[in-house]
GROMACS .gro file of C-alpha atoms in nm:
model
   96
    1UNK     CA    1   0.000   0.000   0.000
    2UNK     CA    2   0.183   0.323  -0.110
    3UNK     CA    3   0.154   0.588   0.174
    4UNK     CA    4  -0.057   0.892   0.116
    5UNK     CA    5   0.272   1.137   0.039
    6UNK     CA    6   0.387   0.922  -0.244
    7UNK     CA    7   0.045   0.932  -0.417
    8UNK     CA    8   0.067   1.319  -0.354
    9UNK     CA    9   0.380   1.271  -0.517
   10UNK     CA   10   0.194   1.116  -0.820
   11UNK     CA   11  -0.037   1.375  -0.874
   12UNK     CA   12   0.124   1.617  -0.848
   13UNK     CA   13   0.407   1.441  -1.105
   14UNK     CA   14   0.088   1.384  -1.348
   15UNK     CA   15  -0.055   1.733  -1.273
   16UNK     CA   16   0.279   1.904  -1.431
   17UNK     CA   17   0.307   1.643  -1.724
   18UNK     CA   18  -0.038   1.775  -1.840
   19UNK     CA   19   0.051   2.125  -1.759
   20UNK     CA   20   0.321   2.122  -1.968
   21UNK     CA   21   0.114   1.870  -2.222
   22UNK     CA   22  -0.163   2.219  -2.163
   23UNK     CA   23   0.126   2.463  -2.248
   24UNK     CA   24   0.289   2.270  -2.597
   25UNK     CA   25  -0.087   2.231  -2.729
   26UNK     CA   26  -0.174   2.583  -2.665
   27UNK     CA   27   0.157   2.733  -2.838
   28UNK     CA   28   0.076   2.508  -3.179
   29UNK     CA   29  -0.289   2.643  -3.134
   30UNK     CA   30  -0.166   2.976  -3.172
   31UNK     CA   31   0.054   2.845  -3.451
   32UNK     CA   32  -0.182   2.668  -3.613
   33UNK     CA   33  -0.397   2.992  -3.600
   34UNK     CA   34  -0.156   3.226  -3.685
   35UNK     CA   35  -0.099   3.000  -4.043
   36UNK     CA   36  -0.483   2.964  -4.127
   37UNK     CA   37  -0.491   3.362  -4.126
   38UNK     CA   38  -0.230   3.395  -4.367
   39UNK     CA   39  -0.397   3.118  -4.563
   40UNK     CA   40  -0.677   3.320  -4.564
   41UNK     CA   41  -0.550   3.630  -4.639
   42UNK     CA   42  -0.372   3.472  -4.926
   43UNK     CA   43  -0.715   3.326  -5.067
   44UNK     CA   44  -0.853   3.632  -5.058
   45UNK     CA   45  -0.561   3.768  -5.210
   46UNK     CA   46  -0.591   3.521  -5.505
   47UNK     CA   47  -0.976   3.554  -5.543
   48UNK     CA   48  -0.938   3.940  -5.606
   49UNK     CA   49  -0.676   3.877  -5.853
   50UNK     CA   50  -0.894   3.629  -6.028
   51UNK     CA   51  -1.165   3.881  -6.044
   52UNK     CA   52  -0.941   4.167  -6.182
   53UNK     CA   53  -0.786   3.924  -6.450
   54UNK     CA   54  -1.147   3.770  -6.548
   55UNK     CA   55  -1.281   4.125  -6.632
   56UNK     CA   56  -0.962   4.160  -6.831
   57UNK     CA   57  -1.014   3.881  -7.012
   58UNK     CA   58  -1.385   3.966  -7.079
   59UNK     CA   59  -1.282   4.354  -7.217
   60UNK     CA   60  -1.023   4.132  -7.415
   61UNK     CA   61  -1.312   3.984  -7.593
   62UNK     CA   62  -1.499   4.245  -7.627
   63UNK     CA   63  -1.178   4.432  -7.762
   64UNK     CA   64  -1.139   4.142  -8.012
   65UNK     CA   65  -1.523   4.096  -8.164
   66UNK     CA   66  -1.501   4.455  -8.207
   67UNK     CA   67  -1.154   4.437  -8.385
   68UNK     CA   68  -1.134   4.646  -8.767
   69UNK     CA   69  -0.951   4.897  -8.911
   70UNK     CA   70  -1.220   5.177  -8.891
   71UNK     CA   71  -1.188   5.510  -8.699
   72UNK     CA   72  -1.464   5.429  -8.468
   73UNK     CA   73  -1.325   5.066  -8.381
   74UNK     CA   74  -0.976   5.256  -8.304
   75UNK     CA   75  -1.165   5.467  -8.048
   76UNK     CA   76  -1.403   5.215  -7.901
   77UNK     CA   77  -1.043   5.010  -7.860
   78UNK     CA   78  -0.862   5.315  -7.684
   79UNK     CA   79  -1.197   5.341  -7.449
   80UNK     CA   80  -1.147   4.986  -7.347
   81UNK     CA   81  -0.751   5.077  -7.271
   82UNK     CA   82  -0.845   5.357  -7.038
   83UNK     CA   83  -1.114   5.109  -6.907
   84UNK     CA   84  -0.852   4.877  -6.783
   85UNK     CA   85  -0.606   5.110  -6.705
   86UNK     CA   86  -0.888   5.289  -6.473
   87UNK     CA   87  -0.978   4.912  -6.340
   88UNK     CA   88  -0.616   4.822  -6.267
   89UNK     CA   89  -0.546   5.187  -6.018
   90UNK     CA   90  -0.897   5.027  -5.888
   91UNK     CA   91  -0.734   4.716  -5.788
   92UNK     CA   92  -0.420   4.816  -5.658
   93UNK     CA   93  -0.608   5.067  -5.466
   94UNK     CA   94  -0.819   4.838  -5.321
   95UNK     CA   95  -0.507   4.583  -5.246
   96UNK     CA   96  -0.366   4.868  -5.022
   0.00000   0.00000   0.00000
């Protein structure tokens, strides 16, 4: 029969195992939270960019069915330009 120090001893042995146990899962928490925010961030990040470069790529077609040599297609193209120009200060504007 162990005496009633030595299970004190055991408990309190056990007590500061999980402690520290407490301590090492709580610091890779943090960790583990720390790297789903920049995960995040860098999802967002890539779903903006996607955006941006899809409404390029539907004044690109628009640019293109439109495409001649006449004076009027020349302007409707240089419209477009300043368009995307215009969009693109948007989106690095909105990046900041």
């Amino acid at each position: 029969m162990t005496s009633v120090a030595e299970q004190l001893n055991s408990v309190v042995q056990k007590t500061t195992r999980l402690i520290a146990l407490c301590n090492a899962l709580q610091e890779e928490n943090d960790l583990l939270k720390l790297e789903n925010q920049f995960v995040k961030t860098n999802l967002e990040e890539a779903k903006n960019k996607n955006v941006a470069l899809e409404e390029k790529l539907r004044v690109l077609k628009l640019a293109k069915s439109i495409e001649g040599t006449s004076e009027k297609s020349l302007d409707i193209k240089q419209k477009i330009n300043d368009f995307v120009r215009e969009i693109d200060k948007c989106v690095v504007l909105l990046k900041k």
